[in-house]
mmCIF file of C-alpha atoms and ligand atoms in Angstrom:
data_model
loop_
_atom_site.group_PDB
_atom_site.id
_atom_site.type_symbol
_atom_site.label_atom_id
_atom_site.label_comp_id
_atom_site.label_asym_id
_atom_site.label_seq_id
_atom_site.Cartn_x
_atom_site.Cartn_y
_atom_site.Cartn_z
ATOM 1 C CA MET A 1 78.526 -12.557 318.457
ATOM 2 C CA CYS A 2 76.093 -10.137 318.843
ATOM 3 C CA ASP A 3 73.124 -11.998 317.210
ATOM 4 C CA SER A 4 70.229 -10.599 319.148
ATOM 5 C CA CYS A 5 70.829 -6.682 318.803
ATOM 6 C CA GLY A 6 71.783 -5.956 315.319
ATOM 7 C CA CYS A 7 73.870 -3.317 316.542
ATOM 8 C CA GLY A 8 77.001 -2.892 314.336
ATOM 9 C CA GLN A 9 79.102 -5.673 315.286
ATOM 10 C CA PRO A 10 81.270 -7.261 312.906
ATOM 11 C CA GLY A 11 79.506 -8.414 309.932
ATOM 12 C CA LYS A 12 76.126 -6.515 310.683
ATOM 13 C CA GLU A 13 77.428 -2.968 309.484
ATOM 14 C CA PRO A 14 76.245 -1.815 306.148
ATOM 15 C CA THR A 15 78.709 -2.250 303.412
ATOM 16 C CA ILE A 16 78.657 -0.020 300.525
ATOM 17 C CA LEU A 17 80.115 -1.730 297.080
ATOM 18 C CA LYS A 18 80.345 -0.884 293.791
ATOM 19 C CA PRO A 19 79.540 -3.743 291.276
ATOM 20 C CA GLY A 20 82.263 -6.244 291.058
ATOM 21 C CA GLU A 21 83.732 -4.871 294.768
ATOM 22 C CA HIS A 22 84.345 -7.522 297.557
ATOM 23 C CA PRO A 23 83.563 -6.576 301.057
ATOM 24 C CA HIS A 24 86.634 -6.062 303.433
ATOM 25 C CA HIS A 25 86.142 -7.479 306.681
ATOM 26 C CA HIS A 26 87.369 -5.300 309.910
ATOM 27 C CA THR A 27 86.341 -4.929 313.316
ATOM 28 C CA HIS A 28 84.994 -1.828 315.373
ATOM 29 C CA THR A 29 83.357 -0.727 318.405
ATOM 30 C CA HIS A 30 79.997 1.104 318.296
ATOM 31 C CA ASP A 31 80.618 4.794 319.011
ATOM 32 C CA GLY A 32 83.142 3.688 321.581
ATOM 33 C CA VAL A 33 80.376 1.539 323.347
ATOM 34 C CA GLU A 34 82.135 -2.038 323.417
ATOM 35 C CA HIS A 35 79.584 -4.772 323.370
ATOM 36 C CA SER A 36 80.528 -7.647 325.238
ATOM 37 C CA HIS A 37 77.890 -10.280 326.019
ATOM 38 C CA ASP A 38 79.239 -12.829 328.110
ATOM 39 C CA HIS A 39 77.454 -12.097 331.324
ATOM 40 C CA ASP A 40 76.750 -15.179 333.390
ATOM 41 C CA HIS A 41 73.276 -16.436 333.622
ATOM 42 C CA ASP A 42 73.832 -18.054 337.158
ATOM 43 C CA GLY A 43 71.149 -16.226 338.969
ATOM 44 C CA HIS A 44 73.480 -14.490 341.254
ATOM 45 C CA HIS A 45 72.957 -10.837 341.244
ATOM 46 C CA HIS A 46 75.185 -8.524 342.848
ATOM 47 C CA HIS A 47 73.162 -5.728 343.501
ATOM 48 C CA THR A 48 70.147 -7.614 345.520
ATOM 49 C CA HIS A 49 70.695 -5.949 349.173
ATOM 50 C CA ASP A 50 69.318 -2.419 349.213
ATOM 51 C CA HIS A 51 71.424 -0.146 351.144
ATOM 52 C CA ASP A 52 72.277 2.205 348.208
ATOM 53 C CA HIS A 53 74.267 5.219 349.655
ATOM 54 C CA ARG A 54 74.547 6.876 346.153
ATOM 55 C CA GLN A 55 73.621 10.476 345.713
ATOM 56 C CA TYR A 56 71.358 10.176 342.187
ATOM 57 C CA ARG A 57 70.510 13.553 340.689
ATOM 58 C CA LYS A 58 68.429 13.825 337.544
ATOM 59 C CA VAL A 59 69.816 15.561 334.183
ATOM 60 C CA GLU A 60 67.272 16.878 331.945
ATOM 61 C CA ILE A 61 68.969 16.085 328.234
ATOM 62 C CA GLU A 62 65.931 16.435 326.019
ATOM 63 C CA GLN A 63 67.549 14.920 323.085
ATOM 64 C CA ASP A 64 65.679 13.992 319.983
ATOM 65 C CA VAL A 65 66.387 10.486 319.317
ATOM 66 C CA LEU A 66 66.579 11.226 315.228
ATOM 67 C CA GLY A 67 68.287 14.363 316.088
ATOM 68 C CA LYS A 68 71.759 12.998 314.873
ATOM 69 C CA ASN A 69 70.418 11.341 311.738
ATOM 70 C CA ASN A 70 68.527 14.807 310.898
ATOM 71 C CA LEU A 71 71.454 16.937 311.546
ATOM 72 C CA LEU A 72 73.558 14.858 308.806
ATOM 73 C CA ALA A 73 70.484 14.702 306.601
ATOM 74 C CA GLU A 74 70.517 18.557 306.571
ATOM 75 C CA ARG A 75 74.460 18.315 305.649
ATOM 76 C CA ASN A 76 73.518 16.285 302.970
ATOM 77 C CA ARG A 77 70.771 18.466 301.562
ATOM 78 C CA GLY A 78 73.209 21.352 302.092
ATOM 79 C CA TYR A 79 75.913 19.471 299.763
ATOM 80 C CA PHE A 80 73.302 18.550 297.281
ATOM 81 C CA GLU A 81 71.917 22.103 297.062
ATOM 82 C CA ALA A 82 75.259 23.416 296.862
ATOM 83 C CA LYS A 83 76.006 21.255 293.809
ATOM 84 C CA ASN A 84 72.953 21.578 292.316
ATOM 85 C CA ILE A 85 72.083 17.842 292.522
ATOM 86 C CA LEU A 86 68.324 16.691 292.490
ATOM 87 C CA ALA A 87 68.426 13.770 295.149
ATOM 88 C CA LEU A 88 65.091 11.696 294.965
ATOM 89 C CA ASN A 89 64.471 9.079 297.684
ATOM 90 C CA LEU A 90 62.502 6.385 296.293
ATOM 91 C CA VAL A 91 60.572 4.040 298.569
ATOM 92 C CA SER A 92 57.853 1.299 298.295
ATOM 93 C CA SER A 93 56.924 -2.171 299.155
ATOM 94 C CA PRO A 94 59.092 -4.857 297.762
ATOM 95 C CA GLY A 95 58.166 -5.229 294.060
ATOM 96 C CA SER A 96 56.230 -2.419 293.231
ATOM 97 C CA GLY A 97 58.833 -1.529 290.393
ATOM 98 C CA LYS A 98 61.258 0.749 291.746
ATOM 99 C CA THR A 99 64.503 -0.517 290.193
ATOM 100 C CA SER A 100 62.465 -1.317 286.985
ATOM 101 C CA LEU A 101 61.412 2.475 286.813
ATOM 102 C CA LEU A 102 65.339 3.323 287.193
ATOM 103 C CA GLU A 103 66.320 1.201 284.688
ATOM 104 C CA ARG A 104 63.925 2.261 282.029
ATOM 105 C CA THR A 105 64.418 6.044 283.075
ATOM 106 C CA ILE A 106 68.291 5.477 282.615
ATOM 107 C CA ARG A 107 67.929 3.933 279.081
ATOM 108 C CA GLU A 108 65.361 6.434 277.897
ATOM 109 C CA GLN A 109 66.765 9.872 279.702
ATOM 110 C CA GLY A 110 70.434 8.744 280.131
ATOM 111 C CA LYS A 111 71.718 10.505 277.047
ATOM 112 C CA ASN A 112 70.756 13.971 278.115
ATOM 113 C CA LEU A 113 71.071 13.618 281.813
ATOM 114 C CA SER A 114 73.595 12.337 284.154
ATOM 115 C CA PHE A 115 72.097 9.921 286.558
ATOM 116 C CA PHE A 116 73.948 8.443 289.721
ATOM 117 C CA ILE A 117 72.177 5.862 291.831
ATOM 118 C CA ILE A 118 72.309 4.609 295.164
ATOM 119 C CA GLU A 119 70.639 1.083 295.734
ATOM 120 C CA GLY A 120 69.456 -0.065 299.222
ATOM 121 C CA ASP A 121 68.699 -3.668 300.342
ATOM 122 C CA GLN A 122 69.545 -5.818 302.826
ATOM 123 C CA GLN A 123 71.342 -8.508 301.025
ATOM 124 C CA THR A 124 72.692 -8.865 297.335
ATOM 125 C CA MET A 125 74.087 -6.839 294.740
ATOM 126 C CA ASN A 126 71.248 -7.623 292.226
ATOM 127 C CA ASP A 127 69.656 -4.327 291.792
ATOM 128 C CA ALA A 128 73.116 -2.396 291.407
ATOM 129 C CA ASN A 129 73.957 -5.181 288.767
ATOM 130 C CA ARG A 130 70.777 -4.169 286.973
ATOM 131 C CA ILE A 131 71.431 -0.683 287.221
ATOM 132 C CA LYS A 132 75.026 -0.989 285.827
ATOM 133 C CA GLU A 133 73.681 -2.892 282.985
ATOM 134 C CA ALA A 134 71.169 0.121 282.306
ATOM 135 C CA GLY A 135 74.300 2.161 282.029
ATOM 136 C CA ALA A 136 74.600 4.385 285.215
ATOM 137 C CA PRO A 137 77.202 4.750 287.871
ATOM 138 C CA VAL A 138 75.732 2.872 291.053
ATOM 139 C CA VAL A 139 76.743 1.763 294.531
ATOM 140 C CA GLN A 140 74.928 -0.660 296.792
ATOM 141 C CA VAL A 141 74.417 -0.359 300.153
ATOM 142 C CA ASN A 142 73.558 -3.798 301.894
ATOM 143 C CA THR A 143 72.072 -2.708 305.151
ATOM 144 C CA GLY A 144 72.348 -6.363 306.660
ATOM 145 C CA GLU A 145 69.686 -6.302 309.522
ATOM 146 C CA GLY A 146 68.938 -2.821 308.781
ATOM 147 C CA CYS A 147 65.312 -2.233 307.142
ATOM 148 C CA HIS A 148 66.279 1.362 306.109
ATOM 149 C CA LEU A 149 68.765 3.644 304.698
ATOM 150 C CA ASP A 150 70.115 6.646 306.938
ATOM 151 C CA ALA A 151 71.686 9.808 306.242
ATOM 152 C CA ASP A 152 75.162 8.463 307.309
ATOM 153 C CA MET A 153 75.140 5.587 304.630
ATOM 154 C CA VAL A 154 73.976 7.890 301.970
ATOM 155 C CA ASN A 155 76.842 10.187 302.727
ATOM 156 C CA LYS A 156 79.104 7.754 302.408
ATOM 157 C CA ALA A 157 77.492 6.170 299.448
ATOM 158 C CA VAL A 158 77.526 9.761 297.767
ATOM 159 C CA LYS A 159 81.306 9.924 298.514
ATOM 160 C CA LYS A 160 82.097 6.750 296.733
ATOM 161 C CA LEU A 161 79.928 7.575 293.919
ATOM 162 C CA GLU A 162 81.497 10.737 293.211
ATOM 163 C CA VAL A 163 78.143 12.450 292.175
ATOM 164 C CA LYS A 164 78.901 15.226 289.614
ATOM 165 C CA ASP A 165 77.649 18.585 289.828
ATOM 166 C CA GLY A 166 74.147 19.357 288.055
ATOM 167 C CA SER A 167 73.349 15.644 288.219
ATOM 168 C CA ILE A 168 70.197 13.496 289.202
ATOM 169 C CA LEU A 169 70.808 11.316 292.153
ATOM 170 C CA MET A 170 68.062 8.640 292.591
ATOM 171 C CA ILE A 171 68.303 6.670 295.863
ATOM 172 C CA GLU A 172 66.327 3.484 296.014
ATOM 173 C CA ASN A 173 65.453 2.616 299.548
ATOM 174 C CA VAL A 174 65.163 -0.765 301.091
ATOM 175 C CA GLY A 175 61.650 -2.238 300.224
ATOM 176 C CA ASN A 176 59.335 -1.482 303.140
ATOM 177 C CA LEU A 177 56.778 1.431 303.845
ATOM 178 C CA ILE A 178 57.709 1.664 307.605
ATOM 179 C CA CYS A 179 60.975 2.235 308.668
ATOM 180 C CA PRO A 180 62.343 4.360 305.827
ATOM 181 C CA ALA A 181 59.647 6.905 306.566
ATOM 182 C CA MET A 182 61.419 8.277 309.870
ATOM 183 C CA PHE A 183 64.716 8.479 308.318
ATOM 184 C CA ASP A 184 65.445 11.841 306.362
ATOM 185 C CA LEU A 185 68.357 11.334 303.885
ATOM 186 C CA GLY A 186 68.748 14.659 302.758
ATOM 187 C CA GLU A 187 66.557 14.290 299.880
ATOM 188 C CA SER A 188 65.344 17.149 297.625
ATOM 189 C CA SER A 189 61.983 14.967 297.272
ATOM 190 C CA ARG A 190 60.451 11.941 298.522
ATOM 191 C CA VAL A 191 58.688 9.599 295.872
ATOM 192 C CA VAL A 192 56.515 6.757 297.321
ATOM 193 C CA ILE A 193 55.797 4.031 294.469
ATOM 194 C CA MET A 194 52.646 1.922 294.828
ATOM 195 C CA SER A 195 51.598 -0.604 292.339
ATOM 196 C CA VAL A 196 47.935 -1.631 291.115
ATOM 197 C CA THR A 197 48.574 -5.262 292.593
ATOM 198 C CA GLU A 198 48.587 -3.531 295.919
ATOM 199 C CA GLY A 199 45.473 -2.690 298.138
ATOM 200 C CA GLU A 200 44.025 0.737 297.578
ATOM 201 C CA ASP A 201 44.264 1.346 301.153
ATOM 202 C CA LYS A 202 47.939 1.251 301.433
ATOM 203 C CA PRO A 203 48.280 5.005 302.043
ATOM 204 C CA LEU A 204 45.854 4.305 305.213
ATOM 205 C CA LYS A 205 47.943 1.455 306.335
ATOM 206 C CA TYR A 206 50.995 3.112 306.102
ATOM 207 C CA PRO A 207 50.023 6.758 306.361
ATOM 208 C CA TYR A 208 53.788 8.055 307.655
ATOM 209 C CA MET A 209 55.284 7.306 304.453
ATOM 210 C CA PHE A 210 52.499 8.699 302.364
ATOM 211 C CA GLN A 211 52.563 11.747 304.728
ATOM 212 C CA THR A 212 56.411 12.229 304.096
ATOM 213 C CA SER A 213 56.094 12.035 300.471
ATOM 214 C CA ASN A 214 56.107 14.730 297.768
ATOM 215 C CA LEU A 215 55.170 12.373 294.735
ATOM 216 C CA CYS A 216 53.201 9.001 294.394
ATOM 217 C CA ILE A 217 53.727 7.054 291.302
ATOM 218 C CA ILE A 218 51.007 4.547 290.496
ATOM 219 C CA ASN A 219 53.040 1.674 288.543
ATOM 220 C CA LYS A 220 51.749 -1.281 286.636
ATOM 221 C CA THR A 221 48.822 0.551 285.065
ATOM 222 C CA ASP A 222 48.980 -2.004 282.195
ATOM 223 C CA LEU A 223 47.536 -4.692 284.711
ATOM 224 C CA LEU A 224 44.303 -2.644 285.313
ATOM 225 C CA PRO A 225 42.185 -4.398 282.801
ATOM 226 C CA TYR A 226 42.822 -7.661 284.743
ATOM 227 C CA LEU A 227 42.172 -6.167 288.159
ATOM 228 C CA ASP A 228 39.774 -4.374 290.393
ATOM 229 C CA PHE A 229 41.937 -2.144 291.646
ATOM 230 C CA ASP A 230 40.303 1.439 291.893
ATOM 231 C CA LEU A 231 42.601 4.192 291.165
ATOM 232 C CA GLY A 232 40.410 6.975 292.126
ATOM 233 C CA GLN A 233 39.998 5.119 295.426
ATOM 234 C CA ALA A 234 43.778 4.961 295.882
ATOM 235 C CA ARG A 235 44.227 8.614 295.221
ATOM 236 C CA GLU A 236 41.484 9.509 297.607
ATOM 237 C CA TYR A 237 42.795 7.785 300.406
ATOM 238 C CA ALA A 238 46.448 9.050 299.810
ATOM 239 C CA GLN A 239 45.109 12.406 299.563
ATOM 240 C CA GLN A 240 43.433 12.058 302.943
ATOM 241 C CA VAL A 241 46.635 11.321 304.549
ATOM 242 C CA ASN A 242 48.509 14.005 302.566
ATOM 243 C CA PRO A 243 46.325 16.536 300.596
ATOM 244 C CA LYS A 244 49.546 18.082 299.141
ATOM 245 C CA LEU A 245 50.497 14.652 297.581
ATOM 246 C CA GLU A 246 51.262 14.562 293.726
ATOM 247 C CA PHE A 247 50.254 11.710 291.513
ATOM 248 C CA ILE A 248 51.426 10.098 288.306
ATOM 249 C CA GLU A 249 50.115 6.744 287.040
ATOM 250 C CA LEU A 250 52.450 5.109 284.503
ATOM 251 C CA SER A 251 53.459 1.396 283.668
ATOM 252 C CA VAL A 252 57.320 0.934 283.259
ATOM 253 C CA LYS A 253 56.586 -2.164 281.446
ATOM 254 C CA THR A 254 54.581 -0.342 278.496
ATOM 255 C CA GLY A 255 56.217 3.080 278.858
ATOM 256 C CA GLU A 256 52.922 4.825 279.296
ATOM 257 C CA GLY A 257 52.982 7.729 281.584
ATOM 258 C CA MET A 258 56.696 7.657 281.771
ATOM 259 C CA ASP A 259 56.835 11.076 279.979
ATOM 260 C CA GLN A 260 54.920 12.630 283.134
ATOM 261 C CA TRP A 261 57.722 11.349 285.294
ATOM 262 C CA TYR A 262 60.537 12.652 283.091
ATOM 263 C CA ASP A 263 58.552 16.070 283.138
ATOM 264 C CA TRP A 264 58.112 15.998 286.841
ATOM 265 C CA PHE A 265 61.840 15.476 287.648
ATOM 266 C CA LYS A 266 63.045 17.803 284.898
ATOM 267 C CA GLN A 267 60.961 20.351 286.411
ATOM 268 C CA ALA A 268 62.027 19.704 289.769
ATOM 269 C CA ALA A 269 65.900 19.749 288.727
ATOM 270 C CA THR A 270 65.463 23.173 287.542
ATOM 271 C CA PRO A 271 66.758 25.566 290.036
ATOM 272 C CA PRO A 272 63.964 28.156 290.887
ATOM 273 C CA GLN A 273 64.283 31.326 288.767
ATOM 274 C CA VAL A 274 65.490 34.372 290.987
ATOM 275 C CA MET B 1 62.302 -3.220 312.424
ATOM 276 C CA HIS B 2 63.741 0.220 312.766
ATOM 277 C CA GLU B 3 63.179 0.009 316.621
ATOM 278 C CA PHE B 4 66.493 -1.664 316.903
ATOM 279 C CA SER B 5 68.357 1.254 315.533
ATOM 280 C CA ILE B 6 66.245 3.752 317.120
ATOM 281 C CA ALA B 7 67.358 1.904 320.670
ATOM 282 C CA MET B 8 70.961 1.910 319.486
ATOM 283 C CA ASP B 9 70.731 5.608 319.345
ATOM 284 C CA ILE B 10 68.957 6.009 322.713
ATOM 285 C CA VAL B 11 71.831 4.037 324.333
ATOM 286 C CA ASP B 12 74.409 6.067 322.479
ATOM 287 C CA ILE B 13 72.667 9.721 323.529
ATOM 288 C CA ALA B 14 72.314 8.311 327.019
ATOM 289 C CA THR B 15 75.495 6.774 327.358
ATOM 290 C CA SER B 16 77.408 10.153 326.062
ATOM 291 C CA TYR B 17 75.532 12.430 328.309
ATOM 292 C CA SER B 18 76.358 10.163 331.235
ATOM 293 C CA ARG B 19 80.153 9.998 330.486
ATOM 294 C CA LYS B 20 79.795 13.787 330.025
ATOM 295 C CA GLU B 21 78.288 14.164 333.386
ATOM 296 C CA LYS B 22 81.017 11.724 335.031
ATOM 297 C CA ALA B 23 78.146 9.348 335.931
ATOM 298 C CA ASN B 24 79.330 6.187 337.792
ATOM 299 C CA VAL B 25 75.941 4.571 337.795
ATOM 300 C CA VAL B 26 72.669 5.342 335.727
ATOM 301 C CA LYS B 27 69.824 4.403 337.797
ATOM 302 C CA GLU B 28 66.987 5.481 334.896
ATOM 303 C CA VAL B 29 66.641 6.608 331.383
ATOM 304 C CA GLU B 30 63.570 8.551 330.902
ATOM 305 C CA ILE B 31 62.169 8.385 327.044
ATOM 306 C CA GLU B 32 59.285 10.154 325.730
ATOM 307 C CA VAL B 33 57.677 8.171 323.004
ATOM 308 C CA GLY B 34 54.709 9.638 320.919
ATOM 309 C CA GLN B 35 51.789 7.747 319.968
ATOM 310 C CA LEU B 36 52.337 9.332 316.388
ATOM 311 C CA SER B 37 56.267 8.767 316.716
ATOM 312 C CA GLY B 38 55.978 5.870 314.232
ATOM 313 C CA VAL B 39 57.758 3.670 316.956
ATOM 314 C CA VAL B 40 55.849 0.704 318.520
ATOM 315 C CA VAL B 41 56.462 0.995 322.208
ATOM 316 C CA GLU B 42 56.755 -2.929 322.683
ATOM 317 C CA ALA B 43 59.073 -3.082 320.006
ATOM 318 C CA LEU B 44 61.167 -0.384 321.090
ATOM 319 C CA GLU B 45 61.138 -2.038 324.983
ATOM 320 C CA PHE B 46 62.380 -5.366 323.410
ATOM 321 C CA SER B 47 65.006 -3.626 321.309
ATOM 322 C CA LEU B 48 66.338 -1.758 324.195
ATOM 323 C CA GLU B 49 66.832 -4.627 326.611
ATOM 324 C CA ALA B 50 69.203 -6.115 324.129
ATOM 325 C CA ALA B 51 70.870 -2.621 323.027
ATOM 326 C CA VAL B 52 71.750 -2.143 326.811
ATOM 327 C CA LYS B 53 73.484 -5.480 327.095
ATOM 328 C CA GLY B 54 77.439 -4.853 327.936
ATOM 329 C CA THR B 55 76.693 -0.970 328.347
ATOM 330 C CA MET B 56 76.808 1.340 331.287
ATOM 331 C CA LEU B 57 73.011 1.313 330.893
ATOM 332 C CA GLU B 58 72.587 -2.348 331.668
ATOM 333 C CA ASN B 59 71.254 -1.939 334.690
ATOM 334 C CA ALA B 60 69.307 0.961 334.377
ATOM 335 C CA ARG B 61 65.415 1.189 334.462
ATOM 336 C CA MET B 62 64.309 2.338 331.009
ATOM 337 C CA ASN B 63 61.304 4.617 331.809
ATOM 338 C CA LEU B 64 59.199 4.852 328.765
ATOM 339 C CA ILE B 65 56.535 7.691 328.948
ATOM 340 C CA PHE B 66 53.666 7.320 326.373
ATOM 341 C CA ILE B 67 52.444 10.636 324.807
ATOM 342 C CA PRO B 68 49.098 10.677 323.243
ATOM 343 C CA GLY B 69 48.661 12.185 319.878
ATOM 344 C CA LYS B 70 46.695 15.482 319.769
ATOM 345 C CA ALA B 71 45.655 17.347 316.650
ATOM 346 C CA ARG B 72 44.121 20.849 316.120
ATOM 347 C CA CYS B 73 41.676 21.488 313.178
ATOM 348 C CA THR B 74 43.182 23.750 310.349
ATOM 349 C CA ASN B 75 39.547 25.116 309.746
ATOM 350 C CA CYS B 76 38.007 25.488 313.045
ATOM 351 C CA ALA B 77 40.509 25.135 315.706
ATOM 352 C CA GLN B 78 39.021 22.193 317.509
ATOM 353 C CA GLU B 79 41.348 20.114 319.323
ATOM 354 C CA TYR B 80 41.253 16.640 319.531
ATOM 355 C CA GLU B 81 42.941 13.101 320.429
ATOM 356 C CA THR B 82 43.847 11.262 317.517
ATOM 357 C CA ASP B 83 45.907 7.672 316.983
ATOM 358 C CA THR B 84 46.438 8.436 313.157
ATOM 359 C CA VAL B 85 48.304 11.581 311.615
ATOM 360 C CA TYR B 86 45.338 12.187 309.375
ATOM 361 C CA MET B 87 42.064 11.769 311.360
ATOM 362 C CA PRO B 88 39.506 14.260 310.343
ATOM 363 C CA CYS B 89 38.042 16.888 312.442
ATOM 364 C CA PRO B 90 35.129 15.484 314.670
ATOM 365 C CA ALA B 91 33.385 18.819 314.494
ATOM 366 C CA CYS B 92 33.813 19.926 310.955
ATOM 367 C CA GLN B 93 34.965 16.946 309.208
ATOM 368 C CA THR B 94 38.027 18.763 307.720
ATOM 369 C CA GLY B 95 41.283 16.654 307.306
ATOM 370 C CA ALA B 96 44.823 16.839 307.367
ATOM 371 C CA PRO B 97 45.082 18.520 311.071
ATOM 372 C CA ASP B 98 48.162 20.057 312.512
ATOM 373 C CA ILE B 99 49.500 17.389 314.925
ATOM 374 C CA PHE B 100 50.652 19.328 318.066
ATOM 375 C CA GLN B 101 51.521 16.533 320.086
ATOM 376 C CA GLY B 102 52.501 12.760 319.945
ATOM 377 C CA ARG B 103 55.400 12.933 317.390
ATOM 378 C CA GLU B 104 57.856 12.899 320.523
ATOM 379 C CA LEU B 105 60.699 10.357 320.370
ATOM 380 C CA ARG B 106 63.351 12.047 322.881
ATOM 381 C CA VAL B 107 65.733 10.932 325.563
ATOM 382 C CA LYS B 108 64.263 13.415 328.321
ATOM 383 C CA SER B 109 66.379 12.803 331.451
ATOM 384 C CA LEU B 110 68.788 10.566 333.151
ATOM 385 C CA ILE B 111 68.951 9.726 336.881
ATOM 386 C CA ILE B 112 72.645 9.260 337.663
ATOM 387 C CA ASP B 113 75.259 9.211 340.245
HETATM 388 N N1 LIG C 301 53.241 -5.854 284.530
HETATM 389 C C1 LIG C 301 54.313 -4.999 285.108
HETATM 390 N N2 LIG C 301 55.237 -5.572 285.970
HETATM 391 C C2 LIG C 301 56.205 -4.583 286.276
HETATM 392 C C3 LIG C 301 55.799 -3.240 286.090
HETATM 393 N N3 LIG C 301 57.055 -2.729 286.573
HETATM 394 C C4 LIG C 301 57.697 -3.443 287.119
HETATM 395 N N4 LIG C 301 57.172 -4.697 286.980
HETATM 396 C C5 LIG C 301 57.669 -6.170 287.437
HETATM 397 O O1 LIG C 301 57.682 -6.193 289.122
HETATM 398 C C6 LIG C 301 58.635 -6.797 289.576
HETATM 399 C C7 LIG C 301 59.509 -6.152 290.551
HETATM 400 O O2 LIG C 301 60.029 -5.257 289.858
HETATM 401 P P1 LIG C 301 61.323 -4.422 290.691
HETATM 402 O O3 LIG C 301 61.614 -3.197 289.932
HETATM 403 O O4 LIG C 301 62.196 -5.498 290.976
HETATM 404 O O5 LIG C 301 60.660 -3.820 291.890
HETATM 405 P P2 LIG C 301 61.431 -2.983 293.193
HETATM 406 O O6 LIG C 301 61.357 -4.602 294.377
HETATM 407 O O7 LIG C 301 60.667 -2.140 293.689
HETATM 408 O O8 LIG C 301 62.645 -2.786 292.896
HETATM 409 C C8 LIG C 301 59.482 -7.139 288.163
HETATM 410 O O9 LIG C 301 59.162 -8.451 287.919
HETATM 411 C C9 LIG C 301 59.124 -6.453 287.240
HETATM 412 O O10 LIG C 301 59.245 -6.874 286.027
HETATM 413 C C10 LIG C 301 55.030 -2.609 285.039
HETATM 414 O O11 LIG C 301 54.822 -1.387 284.834
HETATM 415 N N5 LIG C 301 54.021 -3.619 284.818
HETATM 416 MG MG1 LIG C 302 64.497 -2.956 293.758
HETATM 417 ZN ZN1 LIG C 303 37.209 21.445 312.275
#
């Protein structure tokens, strides 16, 4: 087995499931590249003597490593635009309140708006079950060893979800502020969530995430009286990294500030008037 | 650690180009890694070691070329080196510069036979 490289060997590839479904096991090769790892460690190497008669040549290829993901992300984006779907990529550290935000949003706005949810996590169906309970169609993408969603996973999840025209697709990314920053999913906007129980300097520690986001939600404001968290300072740091970043402060728990969030995505969902 | 999936993408790119060029042997893969690309060079090196196992790149040299970050001030056009994407201009303190170098993450070339 391929324990060391997390390269998509059986059992390591992402699974995309609806609540209640169970994974099928199947084997495959990684883009035609077969990984067999049984090379011997006896120390005899075959290429030790050096009369190399090969005629080496240099080929310039200039390929962006993220090019394939970016291309697929643009295809997703085109699909979303054509079907008038607002796709939001929600990113944060674990525990900032992404799933809670979605649950409350679905409960309070689900009658008038149609939500579809993609849940990304390394393991477990927990978040998908919570979302289903809240009343929206959901698929869970378990990335296994992977620490982020990519455009291909979202592409497959969207097909499985059968997202309707004119709906709002919320994608809860894997909880971590590093890896998801590099992977465009084709979202319309990226929303970074931090909570007041985290350090004000998160934006400086994870500048890529804050720089690539459009909206920053600062959650758990109900806890402010008990903490030394300086909201002004947090905003200042975030703006230093990304002067165009918008902010909404709210408490999913008490509901304070939730209306601003609803207004924000309703505004974003309205196609620009021609 | 996203360096693992980045390493797998590098292997995919390099092997598919080597096949297209009908290469028998890949001697070297040249990879540009910008200081502001979001990739940790040491983690990438480590991940590549695992990712090439059992592929035609197994014995190839992975030549990682580090490209330092460079910014241009949007106010006074001053150019300066930076190790963050947001370092303010040393001349006029304006923030949010244009990063014109250091975001590279690219398989640049292959040496093959
Ligand atoms: N006090 C308080 N706790 C919250 C709030 N929002 C979420 N939480 C709690 O934070 C924890 C993590 O929330 P969850 O939605 O699972 O975070 P996720 O990992 O980002 O999806 C849970 O115990 C929530 O009840 C809030 O506004 N105030
Ligand atoms: Mg969650
Ligand atoms: Zn300046």
